[in-house]
Short mmCIF file of C-alpha atoms in Angstrom, two decimals:
data_model
loop_
_atom_site.label_atom_id
_atom_site.label_comp_id
_atom_site.label_asym_id
_atom_site.label_seq_id
_atom_site.Cartn_x
_atom_site.Cartn_y
_atom_site.Cartn_z
CA MET A 993 13.04 18.38 6.60
CA THR A 994 13.25 18.76 10.41
CA ASP A 995 16.27 18.88 12.72
CA LEU A 996 17.06 15.23 11.91
CA ARG A 997 20.38 14.66 10.18
CA LEU A 998 20.56 12.93 6.81
CA GLY A 999 21.84 9.69 8.35
CA GLN A 1000 19.00 9.61 10.86
CA SER A 1001 16.32 10.39 8.27
CA PHE A 1002 17.54 7.65 5.96
CA ALA A 1003 17.81 5.22 8.89
CA LEU A 1004 14.13 5.73 9.71
CA VAL A 1005 13.27 4.60 6.17
CA ALA A 1006 15.86 1.83 5.89
CA LEU A 1007 15.40 0.25 9.34
CA ASN A 1008 11.61 0.29 9.37
CA ALA A 1009 10.23 -3.30 9.55
CA GLN A 1010 13.74 -4.78 9.63
CA ARG A 1011 14.40 -7.56 12.14
CA SER A 1012 16.16 -5.83 15.02
CA ALA A 1013 18.01 -8.82 16.52
CA GLU A 1014 19.14 -10.52 13.29
CA MET A 1015 21.58 -9.52 10.57
CA THR A 1016 19.59 -10.48 7.49
CA MET A 1017 20.95 -9.86 4.00
CA VAL A 1018 18.41 -7.10 3.44
CA LYS A 1019 19.30 -5.36 6.70
CA LYS A 1020 23.01 -5.64 5.96
CA ALA A 1021 22.44 -3.87 2.63
CA ALA A 1022 20.50 -1.16 4.48
CA LEU A 1023 23.26 -0.72 7.08
CA ARG A 1024 25.96 -0.36 4.42
CA CYS A 1025 23.97 2.45 2.82
CA MET A 1026 23.34 4.00 6.24
CA ALA A 1027 27.12 4.09 6.75
CA ALA A 1028 27.44 5.81 3.36
CA ALA A 1029 24.74 8.26 4.49
CA VAL A 1030 27.07 9.33 7.32
CA ILE A 1031 29.70 10.31 4.73
CA LEU A 1032 27.13 12.32 2.78
CA GLU A 1033 25.96 13.93 6.01
CA VAL A 1034 29.53 14.99 6.82
CA TYR A 1035 29.92 16.26 3.25
CA LEU A 1036 26.75 18.39 3.50
CA ASP A 1037 27.97 19.78 6.84
CA GLY A 1038 31.29 20.84 5.30
CA GLY A 1039 33.31 18.14 7.05
CA LEU A 1040 34.97 17.06 3.78
CA THR A 1041 37.13 19.80 2.30
CA PRO A 1042 37.88 19.65 -1.45
CA VAL A 1043 41.63 19.77 -2.15
CA LYS A 1044 42.93 19.17 -5.70
CA GLY A 1045 40.05 16.94 -6.73
CA GLN A 1046 40.08 15.00 -3.44
CA PHE A 1047 38.06 15.40 -0.25
CA VAL A 1048 40.00 15.71 3.01
CA LEU A 1049 38.30 14.81 6.29
CA ASN A 1050 38.43 17.72 8.71
CA GLN A 1051 39.73 16.94 12.18
CA ASP A 1052 36.67 18.64 13.66
CA ALA A 1053 34.42 16.03 12.04
CA LEU A 1054 35.77 13.44 14.50
CA LYS A 1055 35.10 15.56 17.57
CA PRO A 1056 31.91 15.03 19.59
CA SER A 1057 29.90 18.15 18.88
CA SER A 1058 26.26 17.06 18.76
CA LYS A 1059 23.89 14.24 19.62
CA SER A 1060 24.60 12.72 16.22
CA ALA A 1061 28.30 12.26 17.07
CA PRO A 1062 28.12 8.64 18.36
CA TYR A 1063 26.84 7.16 15.10
CA ARG A 1064 29.14 9.38 13.02
CA GLU A 1065 32.05 8.28 15.16
CA ALA A 1066 31.17 4.61 14.64
CA VAL A 1067 31.81 5.08 10.91
CA LEU A 1068 34.52 7.75 10.72
CA THR A 1069 36.86 6.42 13.40
CA SER A 1070 36.58 2.92 11.96
CA MET A 1071 37.53 4.18 8.52
CA VAL A 1072 40.43 6.32 9.74
CA SER A 1073 41.86 3.60 12.00
CA GLN A 1074 41.54 0.97 9.28
CA HIS A 1075 42.85 2.93 6.27
CA ARG A 1076 44.89 5.69 7.96
CA GLU A 1077 43.85 7.92 5.09
CA ARG A 1078 41.77 11.04 5.29
CA SER A 1079 41.52 12.02 1.65
CA GLY A 1080 39.96 10.56 -1.46
CA ASP A 1081 37.28 11.33 -4.00
CA LEU A 1082 33.60 10.96 -3.11
CA LYS A 1083 33.45 7.43 -4.48
CA TRP A 1084 36.41 6.41 -2.32
CA TRP A 1085 34.74 7.68 0.84
CA LEU A 1086 31.37 6.07 0.08
CA LYS A 1087 32.85 2.73 -0.93
CA ARG A 1088 35.05 2.56 2.19
CA ALA A 1089 32.11 3.36 4.45
CA SER A 1090 30.05 0.60 2.87
CA LEU A 1091 32.82 -1.96 3.46
CA LEU A 1092 32.71 -1.94 7.26
CA SER A 1093 32.98 -5.39 8.85
CA GLY A 1094 29.95 -7.17 10.23
CA ARG A 1095 30.97 -6.38 13.83
CA LYS A 1096 31.42 -2.68 13.06
CA LEU A 1097 28.11 -2.59 11.20
CA LYS A 1098 26.41 -4.01 14.28
CA ASN A 1099 28.02 -1.36 16.51
CA PHE A 1100 26.96 1.30 14.03
CA GLU A 1101 23.39 -0.05 13.98
CA ARG A 1102 23.25 0.19 17.77
CA ALA A 1103 24.55 3.78 17.73
CA VAL A 1104 22.01 4.91 15.12
CA SER A 1105 19.05 3.09 16.66
CA ASP A 1106 19.90 4.43 20.12
CA SER A 1107 20.01 8.01 18.80
CA LEU A 1108 16.56 7.55 17.24
CA LYS A 1109 15.10 5.80 20.27
CA GLU A 1110 16.23 8.71 22.46
CA LYS A 1111 14.19 11.02 20.24
CA GLY A 1112 11.16 8.70 20.41
CA LEU A 1113 11.37 8.08 16.66
CA LEU A 1114 12.19 4.36 16.67
CA GLU A 1115 11.02 1.42 18.75
CA GLU A 1116 11.23 -2.35 18.80
CA ILE A 1117 7.99 -4.30 18.63
CA PRO A 1118 7.05 -7.93 17.95
CA HIS A 1119 7.67 -8.60 14.26
CA LEU A 1120 4.57 -9.10 12.14
CA LEU A 1121 6.01 -12.53 11.49
CA ALA A 1122 5.43 -13.34 15.18
CA CYS A 1123 1.68 -13.20 14.42
CA ASP A 1124 2.04 -15.98 11.85
CA LEU A 1125 0.32 -19.21 12.92
CA TYR A 1126 3.45 -21.35 12.77
CA PHE A 1127 5.78 -18.89 14.47
CA ASP A 1128 3.17 -18.04 17.11
CA SER A 1129 2.43 -21.69 17.94
CA ALA A 1130 6.17 -22.47 18.07
CA GLY A 1131 6.77 -19.60 20.48
CA VAL A 1132 9.53 -18.13 18.30
CA PRO A 1133 10.26 -14.53 19.43
CA VAL A 1134 10.93 -12.15 16.53
CA LYS A 1135 11.39 -8.40 16.96
CA GLU A 1136 11.38 -5.61 14.41
CA TYR A 1137 12.06 -1.90 14.24
CA ARG A 1138 9.13 0.43 13.78
CA SER A 1139 9.74 4.05 12.82
CA LEU A 1140 7.39 6.64 14.25
CA MET A 1141 4.60 6.60 11.71
CA THR A 1142 4.13 10.37 11.46
CA GLU A 1143 7.86 10.96 10.94
CA TYR A 1144 8.20 8.09 8.46
CA THR A 1145 5.31 9.51 6.43
CA ARG A 1146 6.71 13.06 6.60
CA ILE A 1147 10.14 11.96 5.33
CA THR A 1148 8.85 9.77 2.52
CA GLU A 1149 6.21 12.26 1.36
CA TYR A 1150 8.78 15.08 1.36
CA ILE A 1151 11.05 13.04 -0.90
CA ARG A 1152 8.16 12.08 -3.19
CA ALA A 1153 7.01 15.68 -3.48
CA GLU A 1154 10.46 17.03 -4.40
CA ILE A 1155 11.07 14.31 -6.99
CA LEU A 1156 7.63 13.99 -8.58
CA GLU A 1157 6.65 17.67 -8.61
CA ASP A 1158 8.18 20.57 -10.49
CA GLY A 1159 10.59 22.79 -8.63
CA PRO A 1160 14.09 22.74 -7.15
CA VAL A 1161 15.47 19.64 -5.45
CA SER A 1162 17.58 20.03 -2.31
CA GLU A 1163 20.99 18.43 -1.95
CA GLU A 1164 19.66 16.33 0.94
CA THR A 1165 16.93 14.91 -1.29
CA ILE A 1166 19.50 14.13 -4.00
CA CYS A 1167 21.46 12.19 -1.38
CA MET A 1168 18.32 10.41 -0.18
CA LEU A 1169 17.44 9.46 -3.76
CA TRP A 1170 20.87 7.92 -4.28
CA LEU A 1171 20.66 6.07 -0.95
CA LEU A 1172 17.23 4.69 -1.81
CA ARG A 1173 18.55 3.43 -5.13
CA GLU A 1174 21.65 1.81 -3.65
CA SER A 1175 19.77 0.18 -0.77
CA GLY A 1176 17.03 -1.21 -3.02
CA CYS A 1177 14.34 0.79 -1.17
CA MET A 1178 13.16 2.75 -4.22
CA HIS A 1179 10.17 0.43 -4.70
CA ASP A 1180 9.02 1.17 -1.15
CA LEU A 1181 8.38 4.83 -2.03
CA PHE A 1182 7.56 4.86 -5.73
CA SER A 1183 5.26 2.80 -7.91
CA ARG A 1184 6.52 1.17 -11.09
CA ASN A 1185 4.78 3.90 -13.11
CA GLU A 1186 6.36 6.64 -10.99
CA LEU A 1187 9.82 5.17 -11.45
CA ASP A 1188 9.78 6.48 -15.03
CA GLN A 1189 9.37 9.99 -13.61
CA VAL A 1190 12.11 9.30 -11.07
CA SER A 1191 14.49 8.21 -13.83
CA ALA A 1192 13.73 11.35 -15.83
CA LYS A 1193 14.30 13.52 -12.76
CA MET A 1194 17.61 11.81 -12.00
CA TYR A 1195 18.80 12.44 -15.56
CA GLU A 1196 17.72 16.07 -15.29
CA LEU A 1197 19.59 16.46 -11.99
CA PHE A 1198 22.67 14.76 -13.41
CA SER A 1199 22.71 17.27 -16.25
CA SER A 1200 22.23 20.38 -14.10
CA ASN A 1201 23.37 19.73 -10.52
CA GLN A 1202 27.01 19.44 -9.46
CA LEU A 1203 26.36 17.07 -6.54
CA ALA A 1204 24.11 14.84 -8.64
CA LYS A 1205 26.73 14.72 -11.39
CA ALA A 1206 29.32 13.46 -8.89
CA LEU A 1207 27.05 11.18 -6.84
CA LEU A 1208 24.60 9.44 -9.18
CA PRO A 1209 27.19 7.45 -11.20
CA ILE A 1210 28.63 5.94 -7.99
CA ARG A 1211 27.62 2.36 -7.14
CA ILE A 1212 28.28 0.71 -3.79
CA ARG A 1213 25.93 -2.26 -4.08
CA HIS A 1214 27.16 -5.62 -2.88
CA GLY A 1215 26.13 -8.25 -5.40
CA PHE A 1216 24.91 -11.05 -3.13
CA GLU A 1217 22.95 -8.75 -0.81
CA MET A 1218 21.30 -6.85 -3.65
CA ALA A 1219 20.52 -10.10 -5.48
CA ALA A 1220 18.63 -11.20 -2.39
CA LYS A 1221 16.80 -7.85 -2.29
CA GLN A 1222 15.88 -8.02 -5.97
CA LEU A 1223 14.67 -11.61 -5.52
CA LEU A 1224 12.29 -10.38 -2.85
CA HIS A 1225 11.00 -7.64 -5.17
CA MET A 1226 10.52 -10.18 -7.98
CA LYS A 1227 8.67 -12.50 -5.63
CA THR A 1228 6.46 -9.70 -4.31
CA ARG A 1229 5.46 -8.80 -7.87
CA ALA A 1230 4.83 -12.48 -8.64
CA ILE A 1231 2.30 -12.95 -5.85
CA LYS A 1232 -0.29 -11.13 -7.95
CA THR A 1233 -0.56 -14.24 -10.15
CA PRO A 1234 -1.75 -17.74 -9.19
CA VAL A 1235 1.73 -19.12 -9.90
CA GLY A 1236 3.26 -16.37 -7.78
CA VAL A 1237 1.01 -17.11 -4.82
CA GLY A 1238 2.09 -20.72 -4.95
CA LEU A 1239 5.76 -19.73 -5.10
CA ASN A 1240 5.30 -17.39 -2.17
CA PHE A 1241 3.89 -20.09 0.05
CA VAL A 1242 6.08 -23.01 -1.08
CA TYR A 1243 9.42 -21.21 -0.62
CA PRO A 1244 9.09 -19.34 2.69
CA ILE A 1245 12.88 -19.26 3.14
CA LEU A 1246 13.02 -16.44 0.57
CA GLU A 1247 11.36 -14.03 3.01
CA ARG A 1248 8.90 -15.62 5.40
CA SER A 1249 7.48 -12.31 6.53
CA GLN A 1250 6.26 -11.56 3.02
CA SER A 1251 3.43 -14.06 3.57
CA VAL A 1252 1.96 -14.05 7.07
CA PHE A 1253 -0.95 -16.36 7.84
CA ILE A 1254 -3.14 -15.23 10.73
CA ASP A 1255 -5.66 -17.79 11.88
CA THR A 1256 -9.06 -16.63 13.09
CA GLU A 1257 -11.15 -18.08 15.91
CA THR A 1258 -13.62 -19.62 13.49
CA MET A 1259 -14.77 -19.54 9.89
CA PHE A 1260 -16.59 -16.22 9.96
CA PRO A 1261 -19.68 -15.93 7.74
CA ASN A 1262 -18.83 -12.39 6.62
CA SER A 1263 -15.73 -10.32 5.94
CA ALA A 1264 -16.51 -7.65 8.58
CA GLU A 1265 -16.34 -10.15 11.46
CA ARG A 1266 -13.16 -11.68 10.03
CA LEU A 1267 -11.57 -8.25 9.75
CA ARG A 1268 -12.46 -7.38 13.36
CA ASP A 1269 -10.88 -10.62 14.60
CA VAL A 1270 -7.68 -10.09 12.61
CA LYS A 1271 -7.45 -6.45 13.70
CA ARG A 1272 -7.88 -7.47 17.35
CA ARG A 1273 -5.13 -10.09 17.02
CA LEU A 1274 -2.64 -7.65 15.49
CA GLU A 1275 -3.35 -4.88 18.00
CA SER A 1276 -2.83 -7.32 20.88
CA LYS A 1277 0.73 -7.79 19.59
CA GLY A 1278 1.42 -4.06 19.62
CA HIS A 1279 0.83 -3.25 15.94
CA ALA A 1280 -0.87 -0.03 14.81
CA ILE A 1281 -3.66 -0.82 12.34
CA SER A 1282 -5.73 1.40 10.07
CA VAL A 1283 -8.25 0.03 7.59
CA LEU A 1284 -7.81 1.66 4.18
CA ARG A 1285 -10.40 -0.49 2.44
CA GLU A 1286 -13.02 -2.93 3.66
CA GLY A 1287 -14.66 -5.72 1.70
CA GLN A 1288 -13.83 -9.32 0.86
CA VAL A 1289 -10.09 -8.47 0.54
CA PRO A 1290 -9.45 -5.58 2.96
CA LEU A 1291 -6.50 -3.22 2.58
CA LEU A 1292 -4.71 -2.59 5.87
CA LYS A 1293 -1.94 -0.23 6.87
CA ILE A 1294 0.00 -2.11 9.52
CA ASP A 1295 2.57 0.16 11.15
CA ASN A 1296 4.15 1.83 8.07
CA ILE A 1297 3.41 -0.84 5.45
CA THR A 1298 0.25 -1.56 3.44
CA TYR A 1299 -1.06 -5.14 3.16
CA GLU A 1300 -3.90 -6.97 1.48
CA ALA A 1301 -5.69 -9.37 3.84
CA VAL A 1302 -6.60 -12.27 1.55
CA PRO A 1303 -9.01 -14.88 3.01
CA HIS A 1304 -7.21 -18.21 3.19
CA ALA A 1305 -7.50 -21.65 4.75
CA ILE A 1306 -4.98 -24.36 5.54
CA TYR A 1307 -6.38 -27.83 5.05
CA GLY A 1308 -5.21 -30.76 7.11
CA ARG A 1309 -7.09 -32.99 9.51
CA VAL A 1310 -8.92 -29.89 10.67
CA PRO A 1311 -9.22 -26.86 8.34
CA ILE A 1312 -7.71 -23.67 9.78
CA HIS A 1313 -9.29 -20.47 8.52
CA GLY A 1314 -7.75 -17.01 8.49
CA VAL A 1315 -6.12 -14.46 6.19
CA ARG A 1316 -2.84 -14.12 4.34
CA LEU A 1317 -1.23 -10.70 4.75
CA LEU A 1318 0.50 -9.81 1.49
CA PRO A 1319 2.46 -6.56 1.08
CA LYS A 1320 0.71 -4.18 -1.28
CA ARG A 1321 3.47 -2.55 -3.32
CA PRO A 1322 2.77 0.68 -5.20
CA VAL A 1323 1.56 -0.05 -8.74
#
């Protein structure tokens, strides 16, 4: 990887497309794992010294020594001031980091996002949800984080290559793999078919790597937050069926941004004109669009996420024509 620290690299994956001004359940789960990533970052840097089966936090780890210090400090000083303990096994450290209060998580989020914004790797843009007909007409402002697309791709492809291809796996990638699992982001990088390979690789690492043997059995998931995340994954898989599409549209409270309806100026006679109109609308809101597939149901990469643009109409007194943007998960 580049000069980014582990916590920053994971934050670029975990914060991407998250609502920046709201503490949703999914973002809270991501932030808890980002706090745990700080502990793993300190561990990889030698800031946790093993003493009789425990890890002791070095005093130097709390001193400002680099540009990453502010977001490290947001986690480490909170833990030390709250627990007054500086030693414990790896599970103890990770669990305590993930149990920061909502206020401290928000301060931590600000510290991490500021460090990435300073590097030009993270920005806030209008959420894709703001393009939805109902949100747009109601004038509801919604913002989201967008990771720099080239860096997001580099990080995720590096992880995929180390896990899915033969060869050694770095300790940083082992940490990233664990963080992806605990945050529920695994499905964002790997298809359901590839997850079998991921499972096999994790078992292989557990059997042969000391860090993996200590880290992979640890769980820091918070039941309610992860249940919400899993519900979103279940719903996303369900939208491939007629029943699933109905569920997706009838229960928008589950995750409204999973189904975004963009109205078009008119009922276009062909898909090319409809695609041009939708692309123009999205770009006017600051989104980066690339067309991966044309046709009746185009495949679009919007910022860092792939969507299918399904032709759709809302029927009332006057029919409203447009497209439904549905996330295209790896299959």
